[in-house]
GROMACS .gro file of N, CA and C in nm:
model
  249
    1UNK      N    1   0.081  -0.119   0.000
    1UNK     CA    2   0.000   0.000   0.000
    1UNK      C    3   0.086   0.126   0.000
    2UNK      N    4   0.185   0.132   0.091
    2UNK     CA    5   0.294   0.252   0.100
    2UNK      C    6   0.322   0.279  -0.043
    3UNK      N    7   0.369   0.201  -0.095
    3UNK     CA    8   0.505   0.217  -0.208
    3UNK      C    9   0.376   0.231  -0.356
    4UNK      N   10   0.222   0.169  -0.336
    4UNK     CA   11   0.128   0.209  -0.396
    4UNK      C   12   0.085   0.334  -0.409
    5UNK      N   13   0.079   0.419  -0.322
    5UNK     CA   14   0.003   0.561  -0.250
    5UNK      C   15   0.161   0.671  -0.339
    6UNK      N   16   0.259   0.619  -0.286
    6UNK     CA   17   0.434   0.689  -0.319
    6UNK      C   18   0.400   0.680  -0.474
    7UNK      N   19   0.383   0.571  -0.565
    7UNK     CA   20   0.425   0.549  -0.709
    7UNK      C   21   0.333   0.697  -0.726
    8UNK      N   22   0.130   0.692  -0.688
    8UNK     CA   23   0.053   0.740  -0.767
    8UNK      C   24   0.105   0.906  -0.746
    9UNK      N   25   0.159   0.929  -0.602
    9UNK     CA   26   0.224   1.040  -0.603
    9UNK      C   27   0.345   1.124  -0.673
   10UNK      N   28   0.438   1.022  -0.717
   10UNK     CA   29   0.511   1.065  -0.796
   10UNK      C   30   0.491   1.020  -0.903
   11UNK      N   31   0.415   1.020  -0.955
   11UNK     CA   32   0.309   1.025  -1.112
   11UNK      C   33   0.235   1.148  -1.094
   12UNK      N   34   0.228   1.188  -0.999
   12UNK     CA   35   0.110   1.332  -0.978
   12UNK      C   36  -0.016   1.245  -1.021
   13UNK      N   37  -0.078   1.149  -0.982
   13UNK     CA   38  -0.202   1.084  -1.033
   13UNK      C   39  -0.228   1.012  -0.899
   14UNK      N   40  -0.290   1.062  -0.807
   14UNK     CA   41  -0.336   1.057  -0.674
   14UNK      C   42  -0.487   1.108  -0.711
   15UNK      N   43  -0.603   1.042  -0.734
   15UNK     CA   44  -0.716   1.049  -0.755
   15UNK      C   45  -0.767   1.134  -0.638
   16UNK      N   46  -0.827   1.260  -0.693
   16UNK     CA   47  -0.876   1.355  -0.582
   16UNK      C   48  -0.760   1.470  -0.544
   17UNK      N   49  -0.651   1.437  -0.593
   17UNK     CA   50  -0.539   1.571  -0.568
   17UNK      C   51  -0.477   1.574  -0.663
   18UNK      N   52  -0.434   1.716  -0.674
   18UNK     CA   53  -0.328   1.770  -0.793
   18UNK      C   54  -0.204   1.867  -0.733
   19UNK      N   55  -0.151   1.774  -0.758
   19UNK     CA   56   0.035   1.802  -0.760
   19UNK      C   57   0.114   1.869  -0.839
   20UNK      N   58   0.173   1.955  -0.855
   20UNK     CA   59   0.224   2.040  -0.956
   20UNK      C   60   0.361   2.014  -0.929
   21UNK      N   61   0.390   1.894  -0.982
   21UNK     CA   62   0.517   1.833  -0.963
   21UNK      C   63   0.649   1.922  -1.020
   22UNK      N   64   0.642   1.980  -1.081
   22UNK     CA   65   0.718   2.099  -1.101
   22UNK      C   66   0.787   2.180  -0.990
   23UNK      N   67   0.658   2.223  -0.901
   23UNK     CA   68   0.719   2.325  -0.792
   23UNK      C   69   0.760   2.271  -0.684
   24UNK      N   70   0.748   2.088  -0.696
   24UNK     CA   71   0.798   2.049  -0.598
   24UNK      C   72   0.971   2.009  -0.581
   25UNK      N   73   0.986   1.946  -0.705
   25UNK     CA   74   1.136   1.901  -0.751
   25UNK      C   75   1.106   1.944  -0.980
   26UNK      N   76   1.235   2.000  -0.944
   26UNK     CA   77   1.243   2.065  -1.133
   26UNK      C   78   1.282   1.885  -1.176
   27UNK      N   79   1.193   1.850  -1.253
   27UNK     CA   80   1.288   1.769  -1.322
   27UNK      C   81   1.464   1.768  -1.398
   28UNK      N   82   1.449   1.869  -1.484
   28UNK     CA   83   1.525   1.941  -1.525
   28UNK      C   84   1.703   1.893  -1.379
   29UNK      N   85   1.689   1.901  -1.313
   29UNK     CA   86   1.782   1.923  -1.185
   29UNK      C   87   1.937   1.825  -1.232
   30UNK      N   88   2.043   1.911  -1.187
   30UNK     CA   89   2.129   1.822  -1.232
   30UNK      C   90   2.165   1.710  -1.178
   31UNK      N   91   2.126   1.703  -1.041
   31UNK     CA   92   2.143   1.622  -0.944
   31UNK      C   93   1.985   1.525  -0.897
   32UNK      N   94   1.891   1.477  -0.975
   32UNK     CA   95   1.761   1.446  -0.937
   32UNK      C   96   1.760   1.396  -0.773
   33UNK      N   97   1.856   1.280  -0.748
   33UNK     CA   98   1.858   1.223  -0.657
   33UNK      C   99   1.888   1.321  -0.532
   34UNK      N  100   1.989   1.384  -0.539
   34UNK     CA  101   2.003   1.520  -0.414
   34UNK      C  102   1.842   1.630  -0.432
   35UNK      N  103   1.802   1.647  -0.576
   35UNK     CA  104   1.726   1.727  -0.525
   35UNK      C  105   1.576   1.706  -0.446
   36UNK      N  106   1.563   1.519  -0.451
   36UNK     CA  107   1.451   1.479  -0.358
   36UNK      C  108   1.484   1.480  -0.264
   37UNK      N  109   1.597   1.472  -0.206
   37UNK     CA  110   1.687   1.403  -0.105
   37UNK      C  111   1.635   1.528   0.015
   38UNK      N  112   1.682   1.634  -0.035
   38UNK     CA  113   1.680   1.786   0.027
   38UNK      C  114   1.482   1.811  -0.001
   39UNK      N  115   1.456   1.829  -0.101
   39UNK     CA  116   1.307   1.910  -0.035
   39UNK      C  117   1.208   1.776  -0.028
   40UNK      N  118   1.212   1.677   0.000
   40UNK     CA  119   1.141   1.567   0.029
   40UNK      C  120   1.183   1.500   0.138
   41UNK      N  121   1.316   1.457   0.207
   41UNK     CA  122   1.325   1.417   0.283
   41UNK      C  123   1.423   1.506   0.377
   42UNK      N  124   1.424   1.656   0.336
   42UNK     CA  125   1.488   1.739   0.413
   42UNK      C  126   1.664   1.711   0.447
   43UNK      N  127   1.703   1.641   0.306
   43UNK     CA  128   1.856   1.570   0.366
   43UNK      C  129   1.879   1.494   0.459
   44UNK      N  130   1.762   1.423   0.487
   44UNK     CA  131   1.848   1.312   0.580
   44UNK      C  132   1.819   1.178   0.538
   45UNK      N  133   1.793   1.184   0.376
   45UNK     CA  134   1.783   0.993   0.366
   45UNK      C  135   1.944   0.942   0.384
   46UNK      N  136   1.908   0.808   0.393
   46UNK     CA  137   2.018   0.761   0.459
   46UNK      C  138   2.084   0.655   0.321
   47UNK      N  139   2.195   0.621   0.362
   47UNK     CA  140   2.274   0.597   0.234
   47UNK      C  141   2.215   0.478   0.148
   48UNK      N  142   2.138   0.386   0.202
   48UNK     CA  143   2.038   0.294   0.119
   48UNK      C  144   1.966   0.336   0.050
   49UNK      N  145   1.882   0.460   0.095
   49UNK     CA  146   1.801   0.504  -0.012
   49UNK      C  147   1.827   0.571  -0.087
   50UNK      N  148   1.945   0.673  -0.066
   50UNK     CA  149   2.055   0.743  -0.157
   50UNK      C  150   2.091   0.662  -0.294
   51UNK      N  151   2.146   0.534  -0.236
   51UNK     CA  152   2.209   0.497  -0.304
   51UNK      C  153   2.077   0.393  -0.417
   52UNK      N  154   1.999   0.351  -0.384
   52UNK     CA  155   1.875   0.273  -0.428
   52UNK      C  156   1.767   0.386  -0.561
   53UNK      N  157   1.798   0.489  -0.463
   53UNK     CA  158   1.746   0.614  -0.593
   53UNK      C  159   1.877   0.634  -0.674
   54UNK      N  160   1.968   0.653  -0.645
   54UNK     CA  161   2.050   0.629  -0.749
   54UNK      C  162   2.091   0.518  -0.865
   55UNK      N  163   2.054   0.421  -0.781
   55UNK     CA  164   2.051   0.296  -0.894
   55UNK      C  165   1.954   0.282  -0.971
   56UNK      N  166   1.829   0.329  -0.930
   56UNK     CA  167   1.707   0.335  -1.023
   56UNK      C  168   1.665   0.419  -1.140
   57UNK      N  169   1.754   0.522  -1.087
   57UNK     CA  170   1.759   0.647  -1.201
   57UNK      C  171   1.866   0.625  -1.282
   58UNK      N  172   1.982   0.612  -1.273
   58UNK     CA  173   2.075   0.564  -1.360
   58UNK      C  174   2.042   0.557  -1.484
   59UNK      N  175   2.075   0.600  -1.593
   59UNK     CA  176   2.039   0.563  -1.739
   59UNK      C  177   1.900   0.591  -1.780
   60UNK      N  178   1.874   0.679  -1.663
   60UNK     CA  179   1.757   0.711  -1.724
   60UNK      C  180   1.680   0.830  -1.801
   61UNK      N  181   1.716   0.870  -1.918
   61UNK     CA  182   1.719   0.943  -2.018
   61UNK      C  183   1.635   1.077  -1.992
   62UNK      N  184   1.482   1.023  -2.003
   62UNK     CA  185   1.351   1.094  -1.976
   62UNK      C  186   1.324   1.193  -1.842
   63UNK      N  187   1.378   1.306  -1.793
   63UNK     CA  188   1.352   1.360  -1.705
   63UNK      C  189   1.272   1.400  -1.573
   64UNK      N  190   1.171   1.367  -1.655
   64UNK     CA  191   1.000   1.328  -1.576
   64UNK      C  192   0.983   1.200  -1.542
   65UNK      N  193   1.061   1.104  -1.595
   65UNK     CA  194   1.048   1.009  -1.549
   65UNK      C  195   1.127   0.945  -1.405
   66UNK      N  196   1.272   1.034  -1.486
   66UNK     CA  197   1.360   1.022  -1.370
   66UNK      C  198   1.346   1.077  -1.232
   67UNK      N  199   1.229   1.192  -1.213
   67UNK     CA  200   1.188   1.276  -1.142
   67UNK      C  201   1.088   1.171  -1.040
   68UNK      N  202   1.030   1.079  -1.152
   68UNK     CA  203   0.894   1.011  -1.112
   68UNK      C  204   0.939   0.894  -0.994
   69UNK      N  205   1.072   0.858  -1.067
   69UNK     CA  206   1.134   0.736  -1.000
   69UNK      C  207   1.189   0.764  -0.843
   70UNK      N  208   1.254   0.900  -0.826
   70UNK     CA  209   1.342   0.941  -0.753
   70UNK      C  210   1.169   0.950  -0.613
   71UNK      N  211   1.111   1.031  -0.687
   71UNK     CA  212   0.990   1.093  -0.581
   71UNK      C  213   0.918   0.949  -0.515
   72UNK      N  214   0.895   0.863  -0.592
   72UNK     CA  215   0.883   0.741  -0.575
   72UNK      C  216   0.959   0.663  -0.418
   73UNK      N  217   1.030   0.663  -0.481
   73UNK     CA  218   1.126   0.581  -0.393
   73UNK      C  219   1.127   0.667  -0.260
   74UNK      N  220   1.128   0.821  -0.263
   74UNK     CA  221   1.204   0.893  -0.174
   74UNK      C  222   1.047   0.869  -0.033
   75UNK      N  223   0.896   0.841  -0.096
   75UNK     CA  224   0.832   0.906  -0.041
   75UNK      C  225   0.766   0.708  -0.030
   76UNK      N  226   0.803   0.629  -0.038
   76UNK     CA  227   0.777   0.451   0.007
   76UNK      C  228   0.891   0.428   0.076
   77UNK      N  229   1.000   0.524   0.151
   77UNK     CA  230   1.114   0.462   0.184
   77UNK      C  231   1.108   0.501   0.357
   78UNK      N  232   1.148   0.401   0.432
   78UNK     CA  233   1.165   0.412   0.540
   78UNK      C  234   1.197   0.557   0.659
   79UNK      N  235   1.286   0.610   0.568
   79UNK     CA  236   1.333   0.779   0.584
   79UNK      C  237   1.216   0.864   0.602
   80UNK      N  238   1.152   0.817   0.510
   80UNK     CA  239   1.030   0.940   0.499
   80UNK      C  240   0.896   0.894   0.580
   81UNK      N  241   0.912   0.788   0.640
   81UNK     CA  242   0.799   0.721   0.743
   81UNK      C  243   0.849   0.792   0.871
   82UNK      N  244   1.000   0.774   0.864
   82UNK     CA  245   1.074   0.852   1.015
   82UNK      C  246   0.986   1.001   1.004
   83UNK      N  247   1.024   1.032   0.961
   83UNK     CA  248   0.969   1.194   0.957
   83UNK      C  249   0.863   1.246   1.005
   0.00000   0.00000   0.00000
């Protein structure tokens, strides 16, 4: 259910809310993985999920997508339950 609720969120397709995924993290960013890291989990994910969003994004061309993956992960991950 977590990592269900996380995907539809970083899709911005959360039935009943609208996300302007833009103003939350730029896709665009040179760093995707630091820039969820900082305004999603406030810098303190920890090096598993660092490193787990980094492996997932890797090679991954499409910006929005890479955006989709990172927000994903950052917001089904243990770090962000701490919070």
């Amino acid at each position: 259910q977590r990592m269900n609720l996380a995907a539809a969120i970083g899709r911005g397709k959360l039935p009943g809310v609208r996300i302007d995924l833009d103003r939350v993290v730029d896709a665009n960013a040179p760093n995707i993985v630091e820039a969820v890291n900082q305004r999603i989990l406030g810098g303190t994910a920890s090096a598993q999920t660092l490193k787990v969003m980094a492996d997932q994004t890797k090679g991954v061309k499409a910006p929005k997508l890479r955006r989709q993956i990172a927000l994903t992960l950052a917001l089904g991950s243990p770090d962000f339950q701490r919070q």
